[in-house]
Amino acid sequence: MTEKRASIGARRNPETEAAVLDAATEILAEKGISGVTMEAVAKRARAGKATLYRWWPTRGALLMAVYRRRKQEICHPDTGTLEGDVKAVLESLFDHWSRPEGRVFRHIIAASQSDDDLREALEDYRLERLAHLGEIFERAAQRGTLSDDVPAQEMARAVMGMAWLHLLVGRLDADAAGIARTLVRGWVRPS
Amino acid sequence: MTEKRASIGARRNPETEAAVLDAATEILAEKGISGVTMEAVAKRARAGKATLYRWWPTRGALLMAVYRRRKQEICHPDTGTLEGDVKAVLESLFDHWSRPEGRVFRHIIAASQSDDDLREALEDYRLERLAHLGEIFERAAQRGTLSDDVPAQEMARAVMGMAWLHLLVGRLDADAAGIARTLVRGWVRPS
């Protein structure tokens, strides 16, 4: 909780920003995603609604900001092989999503099915994550081991597809090594 | 709409069953998934609530029944190769989900994030679909071309992961052939 704030310019004030994101996080925990309205968050943070809208033009953008802030940067350590890198990414995601962050993200995906603002904010975030995932495929390409049968962007989407599926069905205890093997190795015996 | 029904035994009466599923489908279209309560459906179908509960023990089970009924059986034609079979499955799913059925299923996945009954009903359905998908891997095994590096069940999950991701982010126009290639071919150049 923070004290009442005076009017704020267009530049973000880090304290107010933190107060708003704290407020949204609290409301999310208390009332679920539908409780997080711009009005309720502004009131709890003692900030002006105009300020909220200036910094997060939609409720979806604000919800994504809450998730992003709680998200430790998922790192992509160089394990020396693409299969190892995919395993490390999945382990890091499953671990992260096993905390309250996973609940937030599941509910963002769920609510985005009927909330266009949130859908748009999620899509921006998703494309950013896909680009970030690209790192591990660039490394494999530099090692000279990446197949050029398949575009790296499709590979990144496959990793994301497996991750989301396991999040949404509550199987974050799945075997990341097995999933990595499934994705990276071919399914057809070399003839 | 159907006429008022007399009390019904434990055996399902196909007409009543159809009336209940019609009613649930109508309410779903009018009010969204949260409008589909056992009470509202019973009332609209002029059936007893006890009957509904006897046949579909939870609201989740009823919603899954609505989706199942609308779902043309996704067929798995034998295209002669695993990659072709995966492509055909994805095309058939994307096509199916581009109709109102896709909306129903997206909303079932979304609502299952905060509804335990629905989550359980969806999980049953999901495991059934995974088993059904197993067909295409059995065929590949019979052809003698399936790699034994990866369990077929994991392969089925990867196909499902890609399908769900594309449904949930509204990318059902994606290139099924490209996705099939990504999944079936290895990502690492044979050394």
PDB file of C-alpha atoms in Angstrom, chain B residues 48-180:
ATOM      1  CA  GLY B  48     -35.555 -33.042 -14.391  1.00  0.00           C
ATOM      2  CA  LYS B  49     -32.304 -31.927 -12.801  1.00  0.00           C
ATOM      3  CA  ALA B  50     -32.003 -35.416 -11.301  1.00  0.00           C
ATOM      4  CA  THR B  51     -32.035 -36.867 -14.804  1.00  0.00           C
ATOM      5  CA  LEU B  52     -29.258 -34.549 -15.893  1.00  0.00           C
ATOM      6  CA  TYR B  53     -27.139 -35.477 -12.905  1.00  0.00           C
ATOM      7  CA  ARG B  54     -27.784 -39.160 -13.479  1.00  0.00           C
ATOM      8  CA  TRP B  55     -26.469 -38.995 -17.030  1.00  0.00           C
ATOM      9  CA  TRP B  56     -23.803 -36.306 -16.644  1.00  0.00           C
ATOM     10  CA  PRO B  57     -22.633 -36.302 -13.037  1.00  0.00           C
ATOM     11  CA  THR B  58     -21.050 -32.849 -13.361  1.00  0.00           C
ATOM     12  CA  ARG B  59     -21.519 -29.698 -15.382  1.00  0.00           C
ATOM     13  CA  GLY B  60     -18.081 -30.406 -16.864  1.00  0.00           C
ATOM     14  CA  ALA B  61     -19.230 -33.785 -18.123  1.00  0.00           C
ATOM     15  CA  LEU B  62     -22.272 -32.163 -19.719  1.00  0.00           C
ATOM     16  CA  LEU B  63     -20.152 -29.517 -21.467  1.00  0.00           C
ATOM     17  CA  MET B  64     -17.792 -32.161 -22.798  1.00  0.00           C
ATOM     18  CA  ALA B  65     -20.822 -34.108 -24.060  1.00  0.00           C
ATOM     19  CA  VAL B  66     -21.969 -31.031 -25.979  1.00  0.00           C
ATOM     20  CA  TYR B  67     -18.549 -30.719 -27.583  1.00  0.00           C
ATOM     21  CA  ARG B  68     -18.281 -34.427 -28.340  1.00  0.00           C
ATOM     22  CA  ARG B  69     -21.646 -34.487 -30.037  1.00  0.00           C
ATOM     23  CA  ARG B  70     -20.723 -31.595 -32.305  1.00  0.00           C
ATOM     24  CA  LYS B  71     -17.389 -33.094 -33.078  1.00  0.00           C
ATOM     25  CA  GLN B  72     -17.287 -34.974 -36.328  1.00  0.00           C
ATOM     26  CA  GLU B  73     -15.058 -37.913 -35.681  1.00  0.00           C
ATOM     27  CA  ILE B  74     -11.592 -36.622 -36.562  1.00  0.00           C
ATOM     28  CA  CYS B  75     -10.407 -39.303 -38.890  1.00  0.00           C
ATOM     29  CA  HIS B  76      -6.875 -40.433 -39.320  1.00  0.00           C
ATOM     30  CA  PRO B  77      -6.576 -41.452 -42.959  1.00  0.00           C
ATOM     31  CA  ASP B  78      -3.600 -43.583 -43.853  1.00  0.00           C
ATOM     32  CA  THR B  79      -1.502 -41.334 -46.088  1.00  0.00           C
ATOM     33  CA  GLY B  80       1.353 -43.801 -46.290  1.00  0.00           C
ATOM     34  CA  THR B  81       3.820 -41.789 -44.187  1.00  0.00           C
ATOM     35  CA  LEU B  82       3.875 -40.591 -40.598  1.00  0.00           C
ATOM     36  CA  GLU B  83       4.513 -37.015 -41.694  1.00  0.00           C
ATOM     37  CA  GLY B  84       1.520 -37.183 -44.004  1.00  0.00           C
ATOM     38  CA  ASP B  85      -0.627 -38.704 -41.267  1.00  0.00           C
ATOM     39  CA  VAL B  86       0.324 -35.964 -38.764  1.00  0.00           C
ATOM     40  CA  LYS B  87      -0.437 -33.318 -41.392  1.00  0.00           C
ATOM     41  CA  ALA B  88      -3.848 -34.887 -42.084  1.00  0.00           C
ATOM     42  CA  VAL B  89      -4.723 -34.998 -38.371  1.00  0.00           C
ATOM     43  CA  LEU B  90      -3.778 -31.341 -37.927  1.00  0.00           C
ATOM     44  CA  GLU B  91      -5.670 -30.244 -41.030  1.00  0.00           C
ATOM     45  CA  SER B  92      -8.730 -32.076 -39.888  1.00  0.00           C
ATOM     46  CA  LEU B  93      -8.510 -30.516 -36.392  1.00  0.00           C
ATOM     47  CA  PHE B  94      -7.847 -26.982 -37.653  1.00  0.00           C
ATOM     48  CA  ASP B  95     -10.750 -27.290 -40.054  1.00  0.00           C
ATOM     49  CA  HIS B  96     -13.042 -28.594 -37.352  1.00  0.00           C
ATOM     50  CA  TRP B  97     -11.997 -25.926 -34.857  1.00  0.00           C
ATOM     51  CA  SER B  98     -12.537 -23.163 -37.413  1.00  0.00           C
ATOM     52  CA  ARG B  99     -16.262 -23.821 -36.924  1.00  0.00           C
ATOM     53  CA  PRO B 100     -18.232 -23.008 -33.762  1.00  0.00           C
ATOM     54  CA  GLU B 101     -16.842 -26.234 -32.277  1.00  0.00           C
ATOM     55  CA  GLY B 102     -13.476 -24.534 -31.906  1.00  0.00           C
ATOM     56  CA  ARG B 103     -15.038 -21.806 -29.830  1.00  0.00           C
ATOM     57  CA  VAL B 104     -16.679 -24.369 -27.582  1.00  0.00           C
ATOM     58  CA  PHE B 105     -13.429 -26.245 -27.095  1.00  0.00           C
ATOM     59  CA  ARG B 106     -11.354 -23.095 -26.455  1.00  0.00           C
ATOM     60  CA  HIS B 107     -13.843 -22.102 -23.803  1.00  0.00           C
ATOM     61  CA  ILE B 108     -13.810 -25.556 -22.247  1.00  0.00           C
ATOM     62  CA  ILE B 109     -10.012 -25.361 -21.928  1.00  0.00           C
ATOM     63  CA  ALA B 110     -10.286 -21.827 -20.532  1.00  0.00           C
ATOM     64  CA  ALA B 111     -13.028 -22.612 -18.033  1.00  0.00           C
ATOM     65  CA  SER B 112     -11.252 -25.787 -16.916  1.00  0.00           C
ATOM     66  CA  GLN B 113      -8.535 -23.552 -15.445  1.00  0.00           C
ATOM     67  CA  SER B 114     -10.879 -22.605 -12.633  1.00  0.00           C
ATOM     68  CA  ASP B 115     -13.474 -25.400 -12.608  1.00  0.00           C
ATOM     69  CA  ASP B 116     -12.352 -28.750 -11.207  1.00  0.00           C
ATOM     70  CA  ASP B 117     -15.248 -30.768 -12.607  1.00  0.00           C
ATOM     71  CA  LEU B 118     -14.604 -29.453 -16.061  1.00  0.00           C
ATOM     72  CA  ARG B 119     -10.878 -30.032 -15.673  1.00  0.00           C
ATOM     73  CA  GLU B 120     -11.531 -33.663 -14.839  1.00  0.00           C
ATOM     74  CA  ALA B 121     -13.960 -34.148 -17.725  1.00  0.00           C
ATOM     75  CA  LEU B 122     -11.497 -32.506 -20.103  1.00  0.00           C
ATOM     76  CA  GLU B 123      -8.672 -34.691 -18.825  1.00  0.00           C
ATOM     77  CA  ASP B 124     -10.694 -37.858 -19.515  1.00  0.00           C
ATOM     78  CA  TYR B 125     -11.442 -36.613 -22.990  1.00  0.00           C
ATOM     79  CA  ARG B 126      -7.834 -35.611 -23.603  1.00  0.00           C
ATOM     80  CA  LEU B 127      -6.493 -39.026 -22.623  1.00  0.00           C
ATOM     81  CA  GLU B 128      -9.050 -40.661 -24.890  1.00  0.00           C
ATOM     82  CA  ARG B 129      -7.919 -38.460 -27.793  1.00  0.00           C
ATOM     83  CA  LEU B 130      -4.264 -39.244 -27.112  1.00  0.00           C
ATOM     84  CA  ALA B 131      -5.038 -42.949 -27.236  1.00  0.00           C
ATOM     85  CA  HIS B 132      -6.929 -42.444 -30.480  1.00  0.00           C
ATOM     86  CA  LEU B 133      -3.984 -40.487 -31.946  1.00  0.00           C
ATOM     87  CA  GLY B 134      -1.841 -43.499 -31.126  1.00  0.00           C
ATOM     88  CA  GLU B 135      -3.276 -45.105 -34.296  1.00  0.00           C
ATOM     89  CA  ILE B 136      -1.011 -43.149 -36.572  1.00  0.00           C
ATOM     90  CA  PHE B 137       2.063 -44.192 -34.615  1.00  0.00           C
ATOM     91  CA  GLU B 138       0.999 -47.824 -34.627  1.00  0.00           C
ATOM     92  CA  ARG B 139       0.696 -47.629 -38.377  1.00  0.00           C
ATOM     93  CA  ALA B 140       4.195 -46.173 -38.642  1.00  0.00           C
ATOM     94  CA  ALA B 141       5.482 -48.947 -36.388  1.00  0.00           C
ATOM     95  CA  GLN B 142       3.814 -51.545 -38.615  1.00  0.00           C
ATOM     96  CA  ARG B 143       5.494 -49.961 -41.642  1.00  0.00           C
ATOM     97  CA  GLY B 144       8.740 -50.444 -39.736  1.00  0.00           C
ATOM     98  CA  THR B 145       9.585 -46.746 -39.985  1.00  0.00           C
ATOM     99  CA  LEU B 146       8.908 -45.523 -36.443  1.00  0.00           C
ATOM    100  CA  SER B 147      11.960 -44.494 -34.478  1.00  0.00           C
ATOM    101  CA  ASP B 148      12.178 -46.170 -31.107  1.00  0.00           C
ATOM    102  CA  ASP B 149      14.071 -43.278 -29.583  1.00  0.00           C
ATOM    103  CA  VAL B 150      10.836 -41.699 -28.415  1.00  0.00           C
ATOM    104  CA  PRO B 151       7.701 -43.263 -26.910  1.00  0.00           C
ATOM    105  CA  ALA B 152       4.702 -42.908 -29.216  1.00  0.00           C
ATOM    106  CA  GLN B 153       2.716 -41.407 -26.355  1.00  0.00           C
ATOM    107  CA  GLU B 154       5.110 -38.481 -26.199  1.00  0.00           C
ATOM    108  CA  MET B 155       4.773 -38.024 -29.952  1.00  0.00           C
ATOM    109  CA  ALA B 156       0.987 -37.903 -29.599  1.00  0.00           C
ATOM    110  CA  ARG B 157       1.328 -35.276 -26.885  1.00  0.00           C
ATOM    111  CA  ALA B 158       3.531 -33.158 -29.134  1.00  0.00           C
ATOM    112  CA  VAL B 159       0.885 -33.230 -31.873  1.00  0.00           C
ATOM    113  CA  MET B 160      -1.747 -32.249 -29.321  1.00  0.00           C
ATOM    114  CA  GLY B 161       0.457 -29.468 -27.908  1.00  0.00           C
ATOM    115  CA  MET B 162       0.870 -27.880 -31.326  1.00  0.00           C
ATOM    116  CA  ALA B 163      -2.848 -28.228 -32.052  1.00  0.00           C
ATOM    117  CA  TRP B 164      -3.938 -26.633 -28.757  1.00  0.00           C
ATOM    118  CA  LEU B 165      -1.422 -23.795 -29.054  1.00  0.00           C
ATOM    119  CA  HIS B 166      -2.745 -22.863 -32.482  1.00  0.00           C
ATOM    120  CA  LEU B 167      -6.347 -23.073 -31.284  1.00  0.00           C
ATOM    121  CA  LEU B 168      -5.747 -20.941 -28.201  1.00  0.00           C
ATOM    122  CA  VAL B 169      -3.914 -18.167 -30.020  1.00  0.00           C
ATOM    123  CA  GLY B 170      -6.320 -18.137 -32.952  1.00  0.00           C
ATOM    124  CA  ARG B 171      -3.861 -19.371 -35.581  1.00  0.00           C
ATOM    125  CA  LEU B 172      -5.916 -22.125 -37.141  1.00  0.00           C
ATOM    126  CA  ASP B 173      -4.792 -20.939 -40.557  1.00  0.00           C
ATOM    127  CA  ALA B 174      -1.298 -22.205 -39.775  1.00  0.00           C
ATOM    128  CA  ASP B 175       0.546 -24.433 -42.206  1.00  0.00           C
ATOM    129  CA  ALA B 176      -0.266 -27.989 -41.112  1.00  0.00           C
ATOM    130  CA  ALA B 177       2.382 -29.410 -43.445  1.00  0.00           C
ATOM    131  CA  GLY B 178       5.063 -27.210 -41.856  1.00  0.00           C
ATOM    132  CA  ILE B 179       4.016 -28.229 -38.358  1.00  0.00           C
ATOM    133  CA  ALA B 180       4.026 -31.914 -39.317  1.00  0.00           C
TER     134      ALA B 180
END
